[in-house]
PDB file of C-alpha atoms and ligand atoms in Angstrom:
ATOM      1  CA  UNK A 155     -30.637   1.568  25.183  1.00 83.00           C
ATOM      2  CA  UNK A 156     -34.381   1.602  26.137  1.00 94.00           C
ATOM      3  CA  UNK A 157     -36.919   0.537  23.495  1.00 96.00           C
ATOM      4  CA  UNK A 158     -40.011   2.035  22.735  1.00 98.00           C
ATOM      5  CA  UNK A 159     -42.554  -0.681  21.523  1.00 98.00           C
ATOM      6  CA  UNK A 160     -45.593   0.654  20.030  1.00 98.00           C
ATOM      7  CA  UNK A 161     -48.723  -1.529  20.357  1.00 98.00           C
ATOM      8  CA  UNK A 162     -50.580  -1.958  17.214  1.00 98.00           C
ATOM      9  CA  UNK A 163     -54.041  -2.234  19.121  1.00 98.00           C
ATOM     10  CA  UNK A 164     -54.043   1.381  18.805  1.00 98.00           C
ATOM     11  CA  UNK A 165     -53.453   1.407  15.050  1.00 98.00           C
ATOM     12  CA  UNK A 166     -55.825   2.335  12.409  1.00 97.00           C
ATOM     13  CA  UNK A 167     -56.348  -1.110  10.863  1.00 97.00           C
ATOM     14  CA  UNK A 168     -57.597   0.288   7.573  1.00 97.00           C
ATOM     15  CA  UNK A 169     -53.950   1.526   6.739  1.00 96.00           C
ATOM     16  CA  UNK A 170     -51.932  -0.695   9.120  1.00 96.00           C
ATOM     17  CA  UNK A 171     -49.230  -1.475   6.338  1.00 95.00           C
ATOM     18  CA  UNK A 172     -48.634   2.212   6.077  1.00 96.00           C
ATOM     19  CA  UNK A 173     -48.472   3.044   9.597  1.00 97.00           C
ATOM     20  CA  UNK A 174     -46.174   0.159  10.314  1.00 98.00           C
ATOM     21  CA  UNK A 175     -43.948   1.528   7.673  1.00 97.00           C
ATOM     22  CA  UNK A 176     -43.759   4.788   9.292  1.00 97.00           C
ATOM     23  CA  UNK A 177     -42.647   2.945  12.772  1.00 98.00           C
ATOM     24  CA  UNK A 178     -39.841   1.392  10.884  1.00 97.00           C
ATOM     25  CA  UNK A 179     -38.829   4.715   9.354  1.00 97.00           C
ATOM     26  CA  UNK A 180     -38.643   6.165  12.790  1.00 98.00           C
ATOM     27  CA  UNK A 181     -36.245   3.438  13.851  1.00 97.00           C
ATOM     28  CA  UNK A 182     -38.734   1.327  15.824  1.00 98.00           C
ATOM     29  CA  UNK A 183     -37.443  -2.130  16.369  1.00 98.00           C
ATOM     30  CA  UNK A 184     -39.932  -3.553  18.536  1.00 98.00           C
ATOM     31  CA  UNK A 185     -43.550  -4.138  17.612  1.00 98.00           C
ATOM     32  CA  UNK A 186     -46.221  -4.996  20.454  1.00 98.00           C
ATOM     33  CA  UNK A 187     -48.922  -7.230  19.409  1.00 98.00           C
ATOM     34  CA  UNK A 188     -51.849  -7.645  21.576  1.00 98.00           C
ATOM     35  CA  UNK A 189     -53.885 -10.767  21.242  1.00 98.00           C
ATOM     36  CA  UNK A 190     -57.054 -10.987  23.259  1.00 98.00           C
ATOM     37  CA  UNK A 191     -59.379 -13.909  23.449  1.00 98.00           C
ATOM     38  CA  UNK A 192     -62.457 -12.784  25.139  1.00 98.00           C
ATOM     39  CA  UNK A 193     -62.067 -14.958  28.136  1.00 98.00           C
ATOM     40  CA  UNK A 194     -58.762 -14.026  29.875  1.00 98.00           C
ATOM     41  CA  UNK A 195     -59.822 -10.496  29.092  1.00 98.00           C
ATOM     42  CA  UNK A 196     -63.333  -9.148  28.000  1.00 97.00           C
ATOM     43  CA  UNK A 197     -62.189  -7.837  24.683  1.00 97.00           C
ATOM     44  CA  UNK A 198     -61.433  -9.618  21.504  1.00 98.00           C
ATOM     45  CA  UNK A 199     -58.609  -8.244  19.228  1.00 98.00           C
ATOM     46  CA  UNK A 200     -56.995 -10.308  16.351  1.00 98.00           C
ATOM     47  CA  UNK A 201     -54.888 -13.391  15.996  1.00 98.00           C
ATOM     48  CA  UNK A 202     -52.424 -15.465  13.834  1.00 98.00           C
ATOM     49  CA  UNK A 203     -53.735 -14.351  10.396  1.00 98.00           C
ATOM     50  CA  UNK A 204     -53.029 -10.875  10.951  1.00 97.00           C
ATOM     51  CA  UNK A 205     -49.472 -11.421  12.515  1.00 98.00           C
ATOM     52  CA  UNK A 206     -48.848 -13.861   9.421  1.00 98.00           C
ATOM     53  CA  UNK A 207     -49.866 -10.960   7.000  1.00 97.00           C
ATOM     54  CA  UNK A 208     -47.401  -8.672   8.395  1.00 96.00           C
ATOM     55  CA  UNK A 209     -44.310 -10.971   9.093  1.00 97.00           C
ATOM     56  CA  UNK A 210     -42.738 -10.941   5.858  1.00 95.00           C
ATOM     57  CA  UNK A 211     -42.658  -7.212   5.411  1.00 96.00           C
ATOM     58  CA  UNK A 212     -41.289  -5.984   8.614  1.00 97.00           C
ATOM     59  CA  UNK A 213     -37.945  -6.753  10.311  1.00 95.00           C
ATOM     60  CA  UNK A 214     -39.262  -5.502  13.627  1.00 98.00           C
ATOM     61  CA  UNK A 215     -39.260  -7.819  16.615  1.00 98.00           C
ATOM     62  CA  UNK A 216     -42.540  -9.329  17.013  1.00 98.00           C
ATOM     63  CA  UNK A 217     -43.493  -9.160  20.609  1.00 98.00           C
ATOM     64  CA  UNK A 218     -46.720 -10.866  21.134  1.00 99.00           C
ATOM     65  CA  UNK A 219     -48.598 -10.544  24.129  1.00 98.00           C
ATOM     66  CA  UNK A 220     -50.892 -13.082  24.845  1.00 99.00           C
ATOM     67  CA  UNK A 221     -53.801 -12.294  27.055  1.00 98.00           C
ATOM     68  CA  UNK A 222     -55.345 -15.690  26.403  1.00 98.00           C
ATOM     69  CA  UNK A 223     -56.511 -18.403  28.735  1.00 98.00           C
ATOM     70  CA  UNK A 224     -54.313 -21.420  28.758  1.00 98.00           C
ATOM     71  CA  UNK A 225     -51.951 -20.061  25.838  1.00 98.00           C
ATOM     72  CA  UNK A 226     -50.098 -23.338  25.628  1.00 98.00           C
ATOM     73  CA  UNK A 227     -52.813 -24.513  23.110  1.00 98.00           C
ATOM     74  CA  UNK A 228     -51.536 -21.700  20.755  1.00 98.00           C
ATOM     75  CA  UNK A 229     -47.645 -21.326  20.978  1.00 98.00           C
ATOM     76  CA  UNK A 230     -46.959 -23.314  17.984  1.00 98.00           C
ATOM     77  CA  UNK A 231     -49.407 -21.571  15.956  1.00 98.00           C
ATOM     78  CA  UNK A 232     -48.214 -18.075  16.973  1.00 98.00           C
ATOM     79  CA  UNK A 233     -44.623 -19.138  16.396  1.00 98.00           C
ATOM     80  CA  UNK A 234     -45.630 -20.189  12.824  1.00 98.00           C
ATOM     81  CA  UNK A 235     -47.429 -17.051  12.313  1.00 98.00           C
ATOM     82  CA  UNK A 236     -44.249 -15.029  13.063  1.00 98.00           C
ATOM     83  CA  UNK A 237     -43.691 -14.363  16.726  1.00 98.00           C
ATOM     84  CA  UNK A 238     -40.301 -13.520  17.765  1.00 98.00           C
ATOM     85  CA  UNK A 239     -41.122 -13.348  21.609  1.00 99.00           C
ATOM     86  CA  UNK A 240     -44.240 -14.865  23.345  1.00 99.00           C
ATOM     87  CA  UNK A 241     -45.559 -13.252  26.643  1.00 99.00           C
ATOM     88  CA  UNK A 242     -47.898 -15.341  28.662  1.00 99.00           C
ATOM     89  CA  UNK A 243     -49.723 -14.259  31.683  1.00 99.00           C
ATOM     90  CA  UNK A 244     -49.254 -16.185  34.920  1.00 98.00           C
ATOM     91  CA  UNK A 245     -52.830 -15.877  35.751  1.00 98.00           C
ATOM     92  CA  UNK A 246     -53.781 -17.719  32.611  1.00 98.00           C
ATOM     93  CA  UNK A 247     -51.636 -20.694  32.842  1.00 98.00           C
ATOM     94  CA  UNK A 248     -52.154 -23.898  34.714  1.00 98.00           C
ATOM     95  CA  UNK A 249     -48.584 -24.995  34.029  1.00 98.00           C
ATOM     96  CA  UNK A 250     -46.628 -21.921  33.688  1.00 98.00           C
ATOM     97  CA  UNK A 251     -43.297 -23.754  33.321  1.00 98.00           C
ATOM     98  CA  UNK A 252     -44.481 -26.232  30.563  1.00 98.00           C
ATOM     99  CA  UNK A 253     -45.749 -23.130  28.873  1.00 99.00           C
ATOM    100  CA  UNK A 254     -42.456 -21.263  28.940  1.00 99.00           C
ATOM    101  CA  UNK A 255     -40.677 -24.383  27.854  1.00 98.00           C
ATOM    102  CA  UNK A 256     -42.838 -24.815  25.026  1.00 98.00           C
ATOM    103  CA  UNK A 257     -42.009 -21.268  23.739  1.00 99.00           C
ATOM    104  CA  UNK A 258     -38.354 -21.804  24.118  1.00 98.00           C
ATOM    105  CA  UNK A 259     -38.961 -25.079  22.152  1.00 98.00           C
ATOM    106  CA  UNK A 260     -40.546 -23.719  19.187  1.00 98.00           C
ATOM    107  CA  UNK A 261     -37.693 -21.118  18.996  1.00 98.00           C
ATOM    108  CA  UNK A 262     -39.432 -17.998  20.430  1.00 99.00           C
ATOM    109  CA  UNK A 263     -38.305 -15.984  23.291  1.00 98.00           C
ATOM    110  CA  UNK A 264     -40.304 -16.744  26.403  1.00 99.00           C
ATOM    111  CA  UNK A 265     -41.860 -14.213  28.641  1.00 99.00           C
ATOM    112  CA  UNK A 266     -44.385 -13.752  31.523  1.00 99.00           C
ATOM    113  CA  UNK A 267     -46.691 -11.002  32.443  1.00 99.00           C
ATOM    114  CA  UNK A 268     -48.318 -10.124  35.578  1.00 98.00           C
ATOM    115  CA  UNK A 269     -51.537  -8.258  36.021  1.00 98.00           C
ATOM    116  CA  UNK A 270     -51.417  -5.189  38.413  1.00 98.00           C
ATOM    117  CA  UNK A 271     -53.002  -7.149  41.349  1.00 98.00           C
ATOM    118  CA  UNK A 272     -50.452  -9.949  40.965  1.00 98.00           C
ATOM    119  CA  UNK A 273     -47.407  -9.946  43.165  1.00 98.00           C
ATOM    120  CA  UNK A 274     -43.836 -10.353  41.866  1.00 98.00           C
ATOM    121  CA  UNK A 275     -43.277 -13.220  44.070  1.00 98.00           C
ATOM    122  CA  UNK A 276     -45.716 -15.247  42.015  1.00 98.00           C
ATOM    123  CA  UNK A 277     -43.293 -15.445  39.176  1.00 98.00           C
ATOM    124  CA  UNK A 278     -40.173 -15.827  41.055  1.00 98.00           C
ATOM    125  CA  UNK A 279     -40.084 -19.600  40.338  1.00 98.00           C
ATOM    126  CA  UNK A 280     -40.097 -18.942  36.768  1.00 98.00           C
ATOM    127  CA  UNK A 281     -37.622 -16.122  36.440  1.00 98.00           C
ATOM    128  CA  UNK A 282     -34.782 -18.601  35.296  1.00 98.00           C
ATOM    129  CA  UNK A 283     -36.911 -19.543  32.444  1.00 98.00           C
ATOM    130  CA  UNK A 284     -37.688 -16.172  30.833  1.00 98.00           C
ATOM    131  CA  UNK A 285     -36.019 -13.645  28.622  1.00 98.00           C
ATOM    132  CA  UNK A 286     -38.355 -10.889  29.621  1.00 98.00           C
ATOM    133  CA  UNK A 287     -40.766  -9.992  32.210  1.00 99.00           C
ATOM    134  CA  UNK A 288     -43.888  -7.728  31.234  1.00 99.00           C
ATOM    135  CA  UNK A 289     -45.322  -5.649  34.097  1.00 98.00           C
ATOM    136  CA  UNK A 290     -48.884  -4.556  33.304  1.00 98.00           C
ATOM    137  CA  UNK A 291     -49.493  -1.093  34.272  1.00 98.00           C
ATOM    138  CA  UNK A 292     -53.071  -1.092  33.668  1.00 98.00           C
ATOM    139  CA  UNK A 293     -55.761  -4.069  33.922  1.00 98.00           C
ATOM    140  CA  UNK A 294     -55.174  -5.836  30.576  1.00 98.00           C
ATOM    141  CA  UNK A 295     -57.882  -5.809  28.176  1.00 97.00           C
ATOM    142  CA  UNK A 296     -58.125  -2.450  26.664  1.00 97.00           C
ATOM    143  CA  UNK A 297     -55.719   0.520  25.259  1.00 97.00           C
ATOM    144  CA  UNK A 298     -56.213   4.034  26.330  1.00 97.00           C
ATOM    145  CA  UNK A 299     -56.515   3.434  30.121  1.00 98.00           C
ATOM    146  CA  UNK A 300     -54.633   5.457  33.014  1.00 98.00           C
ATOM    147  CA  UNK A 301     -51.436   4.057  34.050  1.00 98.00           C
ATOM    148  CA  UNK A 302     -51.346   2.698  37.744  1.00 98.00           C
ATOM    149  CA  UNK A 303     -48.390   4.251  39.519  1.00 98.00           C
ATOM    150  CA  UNK A 304     -48.365   1.595  42.268  1.00 97.00           C
ATOM    151  CA  UNK A 305     -47.152  -1.110  39.572  1.00 98.00           C
ATOM    152  CA  UNK A 306     -43.991   0.650  38.868  1.00 98.00           C
ATOM    153  CA  UNK A 307     -42.294  -0.526  42.040  1.00 97.00           C
ATOM    154  CA  UNK A 308     -42.423  -4.071  40.588  1.00 98.00           C
ATOM    155  CA  UNK A 309     -39.569  -2.825  38.054  1.00 98.00           C
ATOM    156  CA  UNK A 310     -37.404  -2.067  40.955  1.00 98.00           C
ATOM    157  CA  UNK A 311     -38.182  -5.621  42.589  1.00 98.00           C
ATOM    158  CA  UNK A 312     -37.648  -7.263  39.402  1.00 98.00           C
ATOM    159  CA  UNK A 313     -34.223  -5.397  38.934  1.00 98.00           C
ATOM    160  CA  UNK A 314     -33.059  -6.596  42.411  1.00 98.00           C
ATOM    161  CA  UNK A 315     -34.193 -10.059  41.870  1.00 98.00           C
ATOM    162  CA  UNK A 316     -32.333 -10.146  38.339  1.00 98.00           C
ATOM    163  CA  UNK A 317     -29.197  -8.790  40.157  1.00 98.00           C
ATOM    164  CA  UNK A 318     -29.375 -11.239  43.118  1.00 98.00           C
ATOM    165  CA  UNK A 319     -29.940 -14.216  40.925  1.00 98.00           C
ATOM    166  CA  UNK A 320     -27.413 -13.231  38.085  1.00 98.00           C
ATOM    167  CA  UNK A 321     -30.171 -13.467  35.515  1.00 98.00           C
ATOM    168  CA  UNK A 322     -30.274 -11.363  32.277  1.00 98.00           C
ATOM    169  CA  UNK A 323     -34.246 -10.939  31.396  1.00 98.00           C
ATOM    170  CA  UNK A 324     -35.356  -7.650  30.257  1.00 98.00           C
ATOM    171  CA  UNK A 325     -38.384  -5.605  31.890  1.00 98.00           C
ATOM    172  CA  UNK A 326     -41.104  -4.367  29.955  1.00 98.00           C
ATOM    173  CA  UNK A 327     -43.847  -1.930  31.176  1.00 98.00           C
ATOM    174  CA  UNK A 328     -47.414  -1.832  29.190  1.00 98.00           C
ATOM    175  CA  UNK A 329     -50.422   0.389  29.725  1.00 98.00           C
ATOM    176  CA  UNK A 330     -51.126   3.977  30.004  1.00 98.00           C
ATOM    177  CA  UNK A 331     -47.855   5.283  29.097  1.00 98.00           C
ATOM    178  CA  UNK A 332     -47.959   8.776  27.780  1.00 98.00           C
ATOM    179  CA  UNK A 333     -45.729  11.650  26.707  1.00 98.00           C
ATOM    180  CA  UNK A 334     -46.373  13.130  30.139  1.00 98.00           C
ATOM    181  CA  UNK A 335     -45.044  10.326  32.399  1.00 98.00           C
ATOM    182  CA  UNK A 336     -42.868   8.593  29.872  1.00 98.00           C
ATOM    183  CA  UNK A 337     -39.964  10.138  31.453  1.00 97.00           C
ATOM    184  CA  UNK A 338     -40.777   8.982  34.977  1.00 97.00           C
ATOM    185  CA  UNK A 339     -41.569   5.339  33.751  1.00 97.00           C
ATOM    186  CA  UNK A 340     -37.966   5.240  32.198  1.00 97.00           C
ATOM    187  CA  UNK A 341     -36.377   6.391  35.113  1.00 96.00           C
ATOM    188  CA  UNK A 342     -37.360   3.312  36.992  1.00 97.00           C
ATOM    189  CA  UNK A 343     -35.030   1.452  34.772  1.00 96.00           C
ATOM    190  CA  UNK A 344     -37.181  -0.432  32.567  1.00 98.00           C
ATOM    191  CA  UNK A 345     -35.691  -1.741  29.336  1.00 98.00           C
ATOM    192  CA  UNK A 346     -38.783  -1.805  27.043  1.00 98.00           C
ATOM    193  CA  UNK A 347     -41.771   0.575  27.139  1.00 98.00           C
ATOM    194  CA  UNK A 348     -44.962  -0.085  25.382  1.00 98.00           C
ATOM    195  CA  UNK A 349     -47.177   2.636  24.022  1.00 98.00           C
ATOM    196  CA  UNK A 350     -50.417   2.383  22.036  1.00 98.00           C
ATOM    197  CA  UNK A 351     -52.445   5.406  22.009  1.00 98.00           C
ATOM    198  CA  UNK A 352     -49.407   7.798  22.673  1.00 98.00           C
ATOM    199  CA  UNK A 353     -47.712   6.450  19.329  1.00 98.00           C
ATOM    200  CA  UNK A 354     -50.687   6.159  17.233  1.00 98.00           C
ATOM    201  CA  UNK A 355     -53.166   9.116  18.064  1.00 97.00           C
ATOM    202  CA  UNK A 356     -52.183  11.834  15.598  1.00 96.00           C
ATOM    203  CA  UNK A 357     -48.746  12.347  13.795  1.00 97.00           C
ATOM    204  CA  UNK A 358     -47.077   8.847  14.532  1.00 98.00           C
ATOM    205  CA  UNK A 359     -43.379  10.155  13.535  1.00 98.00           C
ATOM    206  CA  UNK A 360     -43.697  13.237  15.663  1.00 98.00           C
ATOM    207  CA  UNK A 361     -45.378  11.235  18.662  1.00 98.00           C
ATOM    208  CA  UNK A 362     -42.297   8.782  18.483  1.00 98.00           C
ATOM    209  CA  UNK A 363     -39.949  11.543  18.286  1.00 98.00           C
ATOM    210  CA  UNK A 364     -41.248  13.132  21.400  1.00 98.00           C
ATOM    211  CA  UNK A 365     -41.679   9.983  23.268  1.00 98.00           C
ATOM    212  CA  UNK A 366     -37.831   9.020  22.374  1.00 97.00           C
ATOM    213  CA  UNK A 367     -36.864  12.403  23.483  1.00 97.00           C
ATOM    214  CA  UNK A 368     -38.603  12.161  26.860  1.00 97.00           C
ATOM    215  CA  UNK A 369     -36.972   8.670  27.242  1.00 96.00           C
ATOM    216  CA  UNK A 370     -33.425  10.155  26.712  1.00 94.00           C
ATOM    217  CA  UNK A 371     -34.337  13.093  29.271  1.00 91.00           C
ATOM    218  CA  UNK A 372     -34.800  10.187  32.084  1.00 85.00           C
ATOM    219  CA  UNK A 373     -33.042  11.218  35.120  1.00 74.00           C
ATOM    220  CA  UNK A 374     -34.059  15.060  34.561  1.00 73.00           C
ATOM    221  CA  UNK A 375     -37.188  16.335  36.017  1.00 65.00           C
ATOM    222  CA  UNK A 376     -40.104  16.769  33.896  1.00 53.00           C
ATOM    223  CA  UNK A 377     -40.754  20.271  32.777  1.00 48.00           C
TER     224      UNK A 377
HETATM  225  C1  DX5 B1292     -53.755  -3.543  27.346  1.00 76.60           C
HETATM  226  C2  DX5 B1292     -52.557  -3.920  26.269  1.00 76.60           C
HETATM  227  C3  DX5 B1292     -51.604  -2.705  26.022  1.00 76.60           C
HETATM  228  C4  DX5 B1292     -52.378  -1.668  25.416  1.00 76.60           C
HETATM  229  C5  DX5 B1292     -51.476  -0.389  25.678  1.00 76.60           C
HETATM  230  O1  DX5 B1292     -54.421  -4.691  27.498  1.00 76.60           O
HETATM  231  O2  DX5 B1292     -51.895  -4.861  26.664  1.00 76.60           O
HETATM  232  O3  DX5 B1292     -50.404  -3.182  25.051  1.00 76.60           O
HETATM  233  O4  DX5 B1292     -52.566  -1.899  23.953  1.00 76.60           O
HETATM  234  O5  DX5 B1292     -52.218   0.633  25.119  1.00 76.60           O
HETATM  235  P1  DX5 B1292     -51.943   2.214  25.748  1.00 76.60           P
HETATM  236  O6  DX5 B1292     -50.638   2.741  25.523  1.00 76.60           O
HETATM  237  O7  DX5 B1292     -53.017   2.907  24.941  1.00 76.60           O
HETATM  238  O8  DX5 B1292     -52.549   2.069  27.135  1.00 76.60           O
HETATM  239 ZN1   ZN B1293     -49.875  -5.300  25.712  1.00 76.60          ZN
END
């Protein structure tokens, strides 16, 4: 079943706990956590202390997306803080293989991400090392951007490679997913769909309900 992974970047941090409870009550199992360092991307979000403060209260899978230069420096710290999965960018790692290996060693699930302008062929050498590939459908750095439709064909390329190589990584898409386009996004056969603004703006439970309904309608033409 396809998972909807809300991104807490779009949450109201003044009542984060309350909002996360609403996610769990709506059956959400994946929480997308965007960490930005002001170097790899222009903005700065939050880091280990925020993740640590949430860890014990929620059972959701903590899917930590590191938009950080040379993330190998912080793998242990994010695992200690409570990350279940750690995603690093191919563009940010001098030694991607070593970085992914380290994520596995500390007991988290390794994942690799690629920016819109990066071709799938850049990550082929590490596909057998990852549990997930994160396809960015916007330029990383900010929530609330518009999805770049050209990025969606990477999902098909990654599915084909998965089949050819007998691998089992999941495929996640991140950025610009809305109520209007989520059905089409789902129809590409992606496994996990991140949504920030579309989940947190307005009525969270209602938004999740509508987004899940759209996902389940995949294959039917959008109305
Ligand atoms: C962008 C982040 C995304 C973002 C998604 O750098 O990686 O996860 O928060 O937000 P929306 O769904 O609002 O585009
Ligand atoms: Zn993200």
